[in-house]
mmCIF file of C-alpha atoms in Angstrom:
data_model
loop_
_atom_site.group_PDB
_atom_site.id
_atom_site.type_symbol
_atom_site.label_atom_id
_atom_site.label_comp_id
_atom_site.label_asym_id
_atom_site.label_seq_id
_atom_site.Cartn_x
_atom_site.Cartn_y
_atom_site.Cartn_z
ATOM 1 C CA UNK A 1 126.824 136.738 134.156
ATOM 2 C CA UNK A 2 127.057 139.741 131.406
ATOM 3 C CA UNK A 3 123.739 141.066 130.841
ATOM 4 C CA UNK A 4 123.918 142.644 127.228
ATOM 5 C CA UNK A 5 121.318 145.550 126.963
ATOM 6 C CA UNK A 6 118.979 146.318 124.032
ATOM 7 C CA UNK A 7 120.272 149.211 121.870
ATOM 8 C CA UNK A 8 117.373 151.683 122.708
ATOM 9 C CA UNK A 9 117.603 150.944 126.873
ATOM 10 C CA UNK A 10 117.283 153.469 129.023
ATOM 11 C CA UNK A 11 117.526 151.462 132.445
ATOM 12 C CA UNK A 12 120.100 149.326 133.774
ATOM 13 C CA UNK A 13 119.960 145.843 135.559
ATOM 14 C CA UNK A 14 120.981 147.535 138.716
ATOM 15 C CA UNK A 15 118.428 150.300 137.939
ATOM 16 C CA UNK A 16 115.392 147.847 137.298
ATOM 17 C CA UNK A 17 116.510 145.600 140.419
ATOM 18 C CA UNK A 18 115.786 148.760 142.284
ATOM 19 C CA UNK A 19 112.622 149.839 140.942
ATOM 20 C CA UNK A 20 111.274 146.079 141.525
ATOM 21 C CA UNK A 21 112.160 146.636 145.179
ATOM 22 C CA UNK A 22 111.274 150.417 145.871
ATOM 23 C CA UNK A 23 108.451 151.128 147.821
ATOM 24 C CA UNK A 24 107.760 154.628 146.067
ATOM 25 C CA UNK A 25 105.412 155.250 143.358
ATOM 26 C CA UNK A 26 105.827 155.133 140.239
ATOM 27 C CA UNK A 27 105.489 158.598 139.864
ATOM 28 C CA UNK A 28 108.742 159.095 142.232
ATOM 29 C CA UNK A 29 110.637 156.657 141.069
ATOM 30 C CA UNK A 30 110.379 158.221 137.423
ATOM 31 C CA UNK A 31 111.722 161.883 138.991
ATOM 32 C CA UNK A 32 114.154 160.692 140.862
ATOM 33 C CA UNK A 33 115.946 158.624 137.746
ATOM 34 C CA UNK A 34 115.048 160.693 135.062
ATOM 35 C CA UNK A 35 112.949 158.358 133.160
ATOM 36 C CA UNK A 36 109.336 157.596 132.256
ATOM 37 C CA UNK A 37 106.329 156.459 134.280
ATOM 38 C CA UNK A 38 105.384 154.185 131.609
ATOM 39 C CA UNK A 39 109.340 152.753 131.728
ATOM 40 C CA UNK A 40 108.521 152.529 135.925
ATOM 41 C CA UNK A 41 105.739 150.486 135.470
ATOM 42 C CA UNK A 42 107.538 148.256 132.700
ATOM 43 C CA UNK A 43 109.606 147.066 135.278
ATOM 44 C CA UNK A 44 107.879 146.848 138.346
ATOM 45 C CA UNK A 45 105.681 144.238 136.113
ATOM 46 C CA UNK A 46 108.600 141.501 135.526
ATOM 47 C CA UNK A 47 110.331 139.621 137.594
ATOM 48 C CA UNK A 48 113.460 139.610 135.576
ATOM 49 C CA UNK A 49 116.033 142.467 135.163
ATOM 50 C CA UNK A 50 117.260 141.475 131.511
ATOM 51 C CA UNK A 51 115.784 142.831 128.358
ATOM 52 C CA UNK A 52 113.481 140.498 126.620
ATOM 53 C CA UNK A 53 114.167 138.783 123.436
ATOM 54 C CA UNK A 54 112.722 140.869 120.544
ATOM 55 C CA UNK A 55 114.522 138.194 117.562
ATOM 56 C CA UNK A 56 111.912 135.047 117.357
ATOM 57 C CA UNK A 57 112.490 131.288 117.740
ATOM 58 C CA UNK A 58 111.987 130.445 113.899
ATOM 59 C CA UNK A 59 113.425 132.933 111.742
ATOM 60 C CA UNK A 60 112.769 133.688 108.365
ATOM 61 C CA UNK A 61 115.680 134.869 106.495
ATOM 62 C CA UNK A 62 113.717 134.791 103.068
ATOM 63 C CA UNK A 63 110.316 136.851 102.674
ATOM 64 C CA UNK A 64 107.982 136.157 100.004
ATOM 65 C CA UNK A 65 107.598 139.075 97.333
ATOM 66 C CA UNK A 66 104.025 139.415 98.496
ATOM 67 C CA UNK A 67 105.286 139.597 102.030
ATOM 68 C CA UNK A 68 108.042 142.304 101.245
ATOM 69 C CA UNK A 69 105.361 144.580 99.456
ATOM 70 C CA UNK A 70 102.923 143.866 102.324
ATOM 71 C CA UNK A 71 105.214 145.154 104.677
ATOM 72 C CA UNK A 72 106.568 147.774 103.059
ATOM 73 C CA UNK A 73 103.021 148.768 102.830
ATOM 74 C CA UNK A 74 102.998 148.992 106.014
ATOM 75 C CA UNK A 75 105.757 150.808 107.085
ATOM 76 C CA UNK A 76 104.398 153.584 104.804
ATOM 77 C CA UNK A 77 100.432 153.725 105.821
ATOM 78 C CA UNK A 78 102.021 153.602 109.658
ATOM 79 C CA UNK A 79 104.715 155.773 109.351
ATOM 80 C CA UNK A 80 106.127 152.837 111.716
ATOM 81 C CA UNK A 81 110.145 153.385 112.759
ATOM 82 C CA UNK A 82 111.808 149.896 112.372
ATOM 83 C CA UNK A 83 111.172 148.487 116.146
ATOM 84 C CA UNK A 84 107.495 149.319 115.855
ATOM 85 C CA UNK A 85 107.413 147.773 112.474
ATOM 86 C CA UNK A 86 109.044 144.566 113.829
ATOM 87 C CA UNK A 87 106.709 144.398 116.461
ATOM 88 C CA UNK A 88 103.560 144.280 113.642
ATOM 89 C CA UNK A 89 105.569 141.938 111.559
ATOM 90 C CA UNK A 90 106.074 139.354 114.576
ATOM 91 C CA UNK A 91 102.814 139.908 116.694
ATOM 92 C CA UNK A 92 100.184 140.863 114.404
ATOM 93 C CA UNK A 93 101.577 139.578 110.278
ATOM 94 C CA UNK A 94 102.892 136.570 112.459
ATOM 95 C CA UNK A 95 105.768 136.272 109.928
ATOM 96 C CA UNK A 96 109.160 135.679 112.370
ATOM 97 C CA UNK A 97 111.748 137.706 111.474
ATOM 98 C CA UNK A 98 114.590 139.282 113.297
ATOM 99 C CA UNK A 99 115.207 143.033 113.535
ATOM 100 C CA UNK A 100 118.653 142.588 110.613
ATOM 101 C CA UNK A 101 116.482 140.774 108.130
ATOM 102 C CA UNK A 102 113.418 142.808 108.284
ATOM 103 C CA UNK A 103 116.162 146.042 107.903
ATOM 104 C CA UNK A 104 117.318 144.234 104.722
ATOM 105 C CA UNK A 105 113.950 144.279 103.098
ATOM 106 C CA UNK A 106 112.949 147.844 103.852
ATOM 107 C CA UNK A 107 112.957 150.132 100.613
ATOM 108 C CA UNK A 108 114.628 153.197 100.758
ATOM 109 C CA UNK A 109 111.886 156.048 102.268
ATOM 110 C CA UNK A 110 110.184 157.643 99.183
ATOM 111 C CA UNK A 111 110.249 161.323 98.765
ATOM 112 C CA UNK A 112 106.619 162.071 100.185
ATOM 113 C CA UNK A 113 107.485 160.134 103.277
ATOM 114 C CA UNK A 114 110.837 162.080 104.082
ATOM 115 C CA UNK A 115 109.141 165.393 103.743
ATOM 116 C CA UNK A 116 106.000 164.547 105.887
ATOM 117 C CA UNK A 117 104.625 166.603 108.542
ATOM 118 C CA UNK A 118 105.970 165.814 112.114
ATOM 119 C CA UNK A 119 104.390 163.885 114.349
ATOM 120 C CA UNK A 120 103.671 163.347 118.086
ATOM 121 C CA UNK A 121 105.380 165.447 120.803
ATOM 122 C CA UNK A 122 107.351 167.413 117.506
ATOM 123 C CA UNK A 123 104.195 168.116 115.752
ATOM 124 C CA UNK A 124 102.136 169.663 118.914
ATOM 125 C CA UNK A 125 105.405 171.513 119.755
ATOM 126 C CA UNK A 126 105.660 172.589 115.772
ATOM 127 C CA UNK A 127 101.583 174.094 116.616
ATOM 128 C CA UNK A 128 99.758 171.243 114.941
ATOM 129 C CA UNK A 129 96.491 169.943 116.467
ATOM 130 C CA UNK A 130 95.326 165.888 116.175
ATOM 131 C CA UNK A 131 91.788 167.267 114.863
ATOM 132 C CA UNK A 132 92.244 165.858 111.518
ATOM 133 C CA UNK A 133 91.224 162.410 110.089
ATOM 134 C CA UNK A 134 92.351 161.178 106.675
ATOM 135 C CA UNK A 135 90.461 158.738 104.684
ATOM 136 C CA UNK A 136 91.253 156.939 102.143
ATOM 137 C CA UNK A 137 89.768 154.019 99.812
ATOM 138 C CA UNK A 138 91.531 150.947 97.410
ATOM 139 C CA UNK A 139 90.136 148.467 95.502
ATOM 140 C CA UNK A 140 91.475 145.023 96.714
ATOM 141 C CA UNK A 141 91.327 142.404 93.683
ATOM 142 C CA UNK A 142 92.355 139.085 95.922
ATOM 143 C CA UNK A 143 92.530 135.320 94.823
ATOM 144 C CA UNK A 144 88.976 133.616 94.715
ATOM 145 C CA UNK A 145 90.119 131.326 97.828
ATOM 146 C CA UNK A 146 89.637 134.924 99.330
ATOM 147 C CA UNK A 147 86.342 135.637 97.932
ATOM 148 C CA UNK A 148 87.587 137.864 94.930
ATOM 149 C CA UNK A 149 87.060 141.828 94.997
ATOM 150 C CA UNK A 150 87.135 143.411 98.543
ATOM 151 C CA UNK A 151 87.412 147.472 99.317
ATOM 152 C CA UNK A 152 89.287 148.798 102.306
ATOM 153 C CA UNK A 153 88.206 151.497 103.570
ATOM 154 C CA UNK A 154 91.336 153.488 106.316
ATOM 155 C CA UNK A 155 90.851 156.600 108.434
ATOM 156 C CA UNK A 156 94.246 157.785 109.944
ATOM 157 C CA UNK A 157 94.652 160.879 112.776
ATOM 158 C CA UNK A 158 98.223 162.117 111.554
ATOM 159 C CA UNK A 159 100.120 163.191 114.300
ATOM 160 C CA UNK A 160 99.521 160.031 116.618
ATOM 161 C CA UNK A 161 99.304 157.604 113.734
ATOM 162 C CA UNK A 162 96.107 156.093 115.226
ATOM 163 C CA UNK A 163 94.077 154.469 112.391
ATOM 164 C CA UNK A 164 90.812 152.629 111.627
ATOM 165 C CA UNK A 165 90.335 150.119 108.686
ATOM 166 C CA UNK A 166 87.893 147.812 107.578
ATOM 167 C CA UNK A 167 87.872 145.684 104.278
ATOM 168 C CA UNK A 168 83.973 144.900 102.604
ATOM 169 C CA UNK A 169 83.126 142.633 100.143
ATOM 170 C CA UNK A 170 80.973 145.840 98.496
ATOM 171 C CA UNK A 171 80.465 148.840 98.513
ATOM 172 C CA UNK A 172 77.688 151.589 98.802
ATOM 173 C CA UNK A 173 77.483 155.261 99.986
ATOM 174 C CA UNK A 174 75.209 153.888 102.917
ATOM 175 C CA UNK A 175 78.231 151.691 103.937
ATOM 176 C CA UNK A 176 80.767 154.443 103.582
ATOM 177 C CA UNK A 177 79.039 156.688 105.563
ATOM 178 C CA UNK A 178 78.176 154.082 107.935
ATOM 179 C CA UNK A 179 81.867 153.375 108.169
ATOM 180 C CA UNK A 180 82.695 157.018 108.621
ATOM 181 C CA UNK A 181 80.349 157.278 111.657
ATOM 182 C CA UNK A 182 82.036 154.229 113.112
ATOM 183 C CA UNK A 183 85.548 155.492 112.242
ATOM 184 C CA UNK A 184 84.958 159.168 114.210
ATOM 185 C CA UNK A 185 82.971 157.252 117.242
ATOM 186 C CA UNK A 186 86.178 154.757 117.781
ATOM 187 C CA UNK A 187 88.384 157.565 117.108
ATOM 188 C CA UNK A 188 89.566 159.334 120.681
ATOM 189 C CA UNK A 189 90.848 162.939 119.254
ATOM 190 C CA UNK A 190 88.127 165.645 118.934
ATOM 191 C CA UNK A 191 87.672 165.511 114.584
ATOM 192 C CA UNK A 192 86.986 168.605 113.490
ATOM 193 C CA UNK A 193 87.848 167.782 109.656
ATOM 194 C CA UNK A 194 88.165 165.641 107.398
ATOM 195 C CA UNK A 195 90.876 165.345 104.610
ATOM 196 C CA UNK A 196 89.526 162.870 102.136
ATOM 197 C CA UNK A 197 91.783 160.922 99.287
ATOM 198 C CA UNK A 198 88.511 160.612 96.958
ATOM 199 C CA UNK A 199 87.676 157.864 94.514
ATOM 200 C CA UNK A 200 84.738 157.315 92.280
ATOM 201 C CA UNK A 201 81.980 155.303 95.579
ATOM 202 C CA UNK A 202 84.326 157.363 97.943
ATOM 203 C CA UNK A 203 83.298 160.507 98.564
ATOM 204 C CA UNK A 204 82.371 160.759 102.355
ATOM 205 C CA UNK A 205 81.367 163.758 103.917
ATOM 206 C CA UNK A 206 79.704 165.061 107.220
ATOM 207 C CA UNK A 207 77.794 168.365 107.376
ATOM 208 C CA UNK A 208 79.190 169.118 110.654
ATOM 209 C CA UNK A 209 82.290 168.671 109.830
ATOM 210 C CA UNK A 210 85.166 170.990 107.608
ATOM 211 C CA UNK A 211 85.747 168.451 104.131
ATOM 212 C CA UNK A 212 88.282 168.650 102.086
ATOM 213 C CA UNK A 213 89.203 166.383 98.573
ATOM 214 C CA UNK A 214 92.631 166.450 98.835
ATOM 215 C CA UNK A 215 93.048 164.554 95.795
ATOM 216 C CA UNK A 216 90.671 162.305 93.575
ATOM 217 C CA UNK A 217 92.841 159.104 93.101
ATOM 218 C CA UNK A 218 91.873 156.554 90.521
ATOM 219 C CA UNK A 219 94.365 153.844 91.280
ATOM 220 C CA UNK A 220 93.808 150.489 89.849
ATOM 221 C CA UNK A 221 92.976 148.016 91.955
ATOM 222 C CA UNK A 222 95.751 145.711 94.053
ATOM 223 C CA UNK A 223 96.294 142.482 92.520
ATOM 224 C CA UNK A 224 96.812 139.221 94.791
ATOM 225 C CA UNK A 225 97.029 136.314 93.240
ATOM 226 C CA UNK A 226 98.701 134.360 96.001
ATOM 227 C CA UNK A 227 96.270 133.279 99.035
ATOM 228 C CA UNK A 228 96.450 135.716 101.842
ATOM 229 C CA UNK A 229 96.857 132.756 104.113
ATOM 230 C CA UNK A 230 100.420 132.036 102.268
ATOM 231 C CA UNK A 231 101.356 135.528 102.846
ATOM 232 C CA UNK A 232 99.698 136.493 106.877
ATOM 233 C CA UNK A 233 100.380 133.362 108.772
ATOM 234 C CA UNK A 234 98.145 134.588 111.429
ATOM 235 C CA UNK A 235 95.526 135.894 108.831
ATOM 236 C CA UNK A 236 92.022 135.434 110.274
ATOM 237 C CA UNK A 237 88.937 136.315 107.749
ATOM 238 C CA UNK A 238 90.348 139.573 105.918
ATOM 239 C CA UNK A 239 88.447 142.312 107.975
ATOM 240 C CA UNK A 240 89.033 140.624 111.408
ATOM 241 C CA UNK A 241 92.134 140.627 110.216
ATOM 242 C CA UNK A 242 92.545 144.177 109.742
ATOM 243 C CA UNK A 243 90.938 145.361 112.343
ATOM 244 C CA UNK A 244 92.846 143.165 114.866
ATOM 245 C CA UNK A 245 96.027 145.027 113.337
ATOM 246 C CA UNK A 246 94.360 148.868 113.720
ATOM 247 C CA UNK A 247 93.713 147.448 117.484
ATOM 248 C CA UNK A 248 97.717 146.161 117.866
ATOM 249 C CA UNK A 249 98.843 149.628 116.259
ATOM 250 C CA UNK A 250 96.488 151.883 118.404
ATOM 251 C CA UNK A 251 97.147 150.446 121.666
ATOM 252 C CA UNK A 252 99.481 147.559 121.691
ATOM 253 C CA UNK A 253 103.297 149.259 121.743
ATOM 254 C CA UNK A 254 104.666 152.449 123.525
ATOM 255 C CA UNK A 255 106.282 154.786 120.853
ATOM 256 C CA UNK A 256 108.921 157.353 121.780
ATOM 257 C CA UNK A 257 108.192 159.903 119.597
ATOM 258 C CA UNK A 258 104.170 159.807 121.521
ATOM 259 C CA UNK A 259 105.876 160.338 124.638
ATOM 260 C CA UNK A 260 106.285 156.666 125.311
ATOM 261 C CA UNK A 261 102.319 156.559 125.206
ATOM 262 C CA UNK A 262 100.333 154.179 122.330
ATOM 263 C CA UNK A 263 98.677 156.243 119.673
ATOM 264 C CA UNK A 264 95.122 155.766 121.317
ATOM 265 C CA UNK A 265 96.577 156.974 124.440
ATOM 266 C CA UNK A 266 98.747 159.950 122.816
ATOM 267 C CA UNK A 267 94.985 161.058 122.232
ATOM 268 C CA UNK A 268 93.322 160.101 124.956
ATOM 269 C CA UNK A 269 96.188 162.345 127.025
ATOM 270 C CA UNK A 270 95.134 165.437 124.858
ATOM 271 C CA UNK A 271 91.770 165.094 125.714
ATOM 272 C CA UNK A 272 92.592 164.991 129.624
ATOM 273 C CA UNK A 273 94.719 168.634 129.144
#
């Protein structure tokens, strides 16, 4: 039986066959074939040689507008490449779509996201160091089924693309600062500055810490009118639901450009160096 491989493989049936058999470590196995430990241990842990399926059962081939500019969004705040995005569309939106359709509804990359900074394994060979947090703040106006006007509030360490949200239902300087201290606790690099995308109730700032107002924004505030359970079929309450997608991003997928590593271990490596 033909085994078709996924575009991105870097092991073959026979290859995997062998590593579910092998007796070495993983640590052996990866120098002897050229390939990753975190590849090794991949496929030591299934019992089957074939790639699995990354296009879902039920397949949407029509997203809602909401759902379009939601994941667009996305793609931009995570800097996600199109597998990683698909993964956060399926697993943590819970909106099934294959990897064609959700390629068809990508805008074209805007101007500040071609020319960003490197990141991962380019960016620490470039001289770059994951000691940076960015935070920023926007107003969330959602339908009253949703409980009306929310803030999120998103820290984000550049180079690994490891990020910390939360949504409130208000807003104070106690809370932002109390949000802040929660945001550099959870984080794993070692902050040494902060890069903040002010707004007027937004102005964090740590005396132990470098600050910097990179820009005051005074956005208007994003408009949902449709019920966020219509657009996030597996929406929970909004903030659970937020922070159960920081948690998928952080440490749920393996990126290549982190050295096959998740973003919270990208940063957890650094710390071991």
């Amino acid at each position: 039986m033909e085994i078709k491989l996924h575009a991105n493989a870097t092991t073959t049936p026979r290859t995997r066959k062998y590593l579910q058999e092998s007796t070495k470590s993983d640590r052996e196995l990866a120098q002897e074939l050229g390939i990753s430990i975190t590849t090794v241990r991949r496929w030591r842990n299934r019992s089957q040689i074939s790639d699995n399926h990354t296009t879902p059962h039920l397949i949407h081939k029509v997203l809602r507008q909401e759902q379009e500019i939601l994941i667009n969004a996305l793609r931009d705040a995570l800097r996600a490449p199109l597998d990683e995005l698909l993964f956060m569309v399926n697993e943590g939106l819970g909106i099934a779509i294959s990897r064609a359709t959700l390629n068809r509804y990508l805008r074209p990359a805007h101007e500040g996201r071609k020319n960003a900074a490197p990141q991962g394994k380019k960016a620490l060979k470039a001289g770059m160091r994951a000691d940076t947090l960015t935070l920023h703040y926007r107003q969330l106006a959602l339908s009253m089924d949703d409980g009306g006007e929310h803030h999120l509030l998103w820290a984000q360490e550049p180079i690994s693309g490891w990020c910390f949200g939360r949504i409130y239902s208000g807003i104070s300087p106690a809370l932002v600062d109390s949000w802040l201290t929660e945001a550099l606790n959870a984080c794993p690099a070692q902050i040494q500055c902060l890069e903040t995308y002010a707004h007027k109730g937004f102005e964090p700032i740590r005396a132990d810490l470098s600050c910097v107002t990179v820009m005051m924004e005074e956005r208007g505030a994003v408009q949902l009118s449709e019920r966020l359970a219509d657009i996030i079929p597996a929406l929970d309450e909004p903030d659970a639901t937020l922070q159960r997608l920081c948690t998928l991003w952080n440490q749920g997928r393996a990126q290549k450009k982190l050295g096959d590593n998740t973003p919270q271990g990208f940063l957890e490596s650094m710390n071991q160096n």
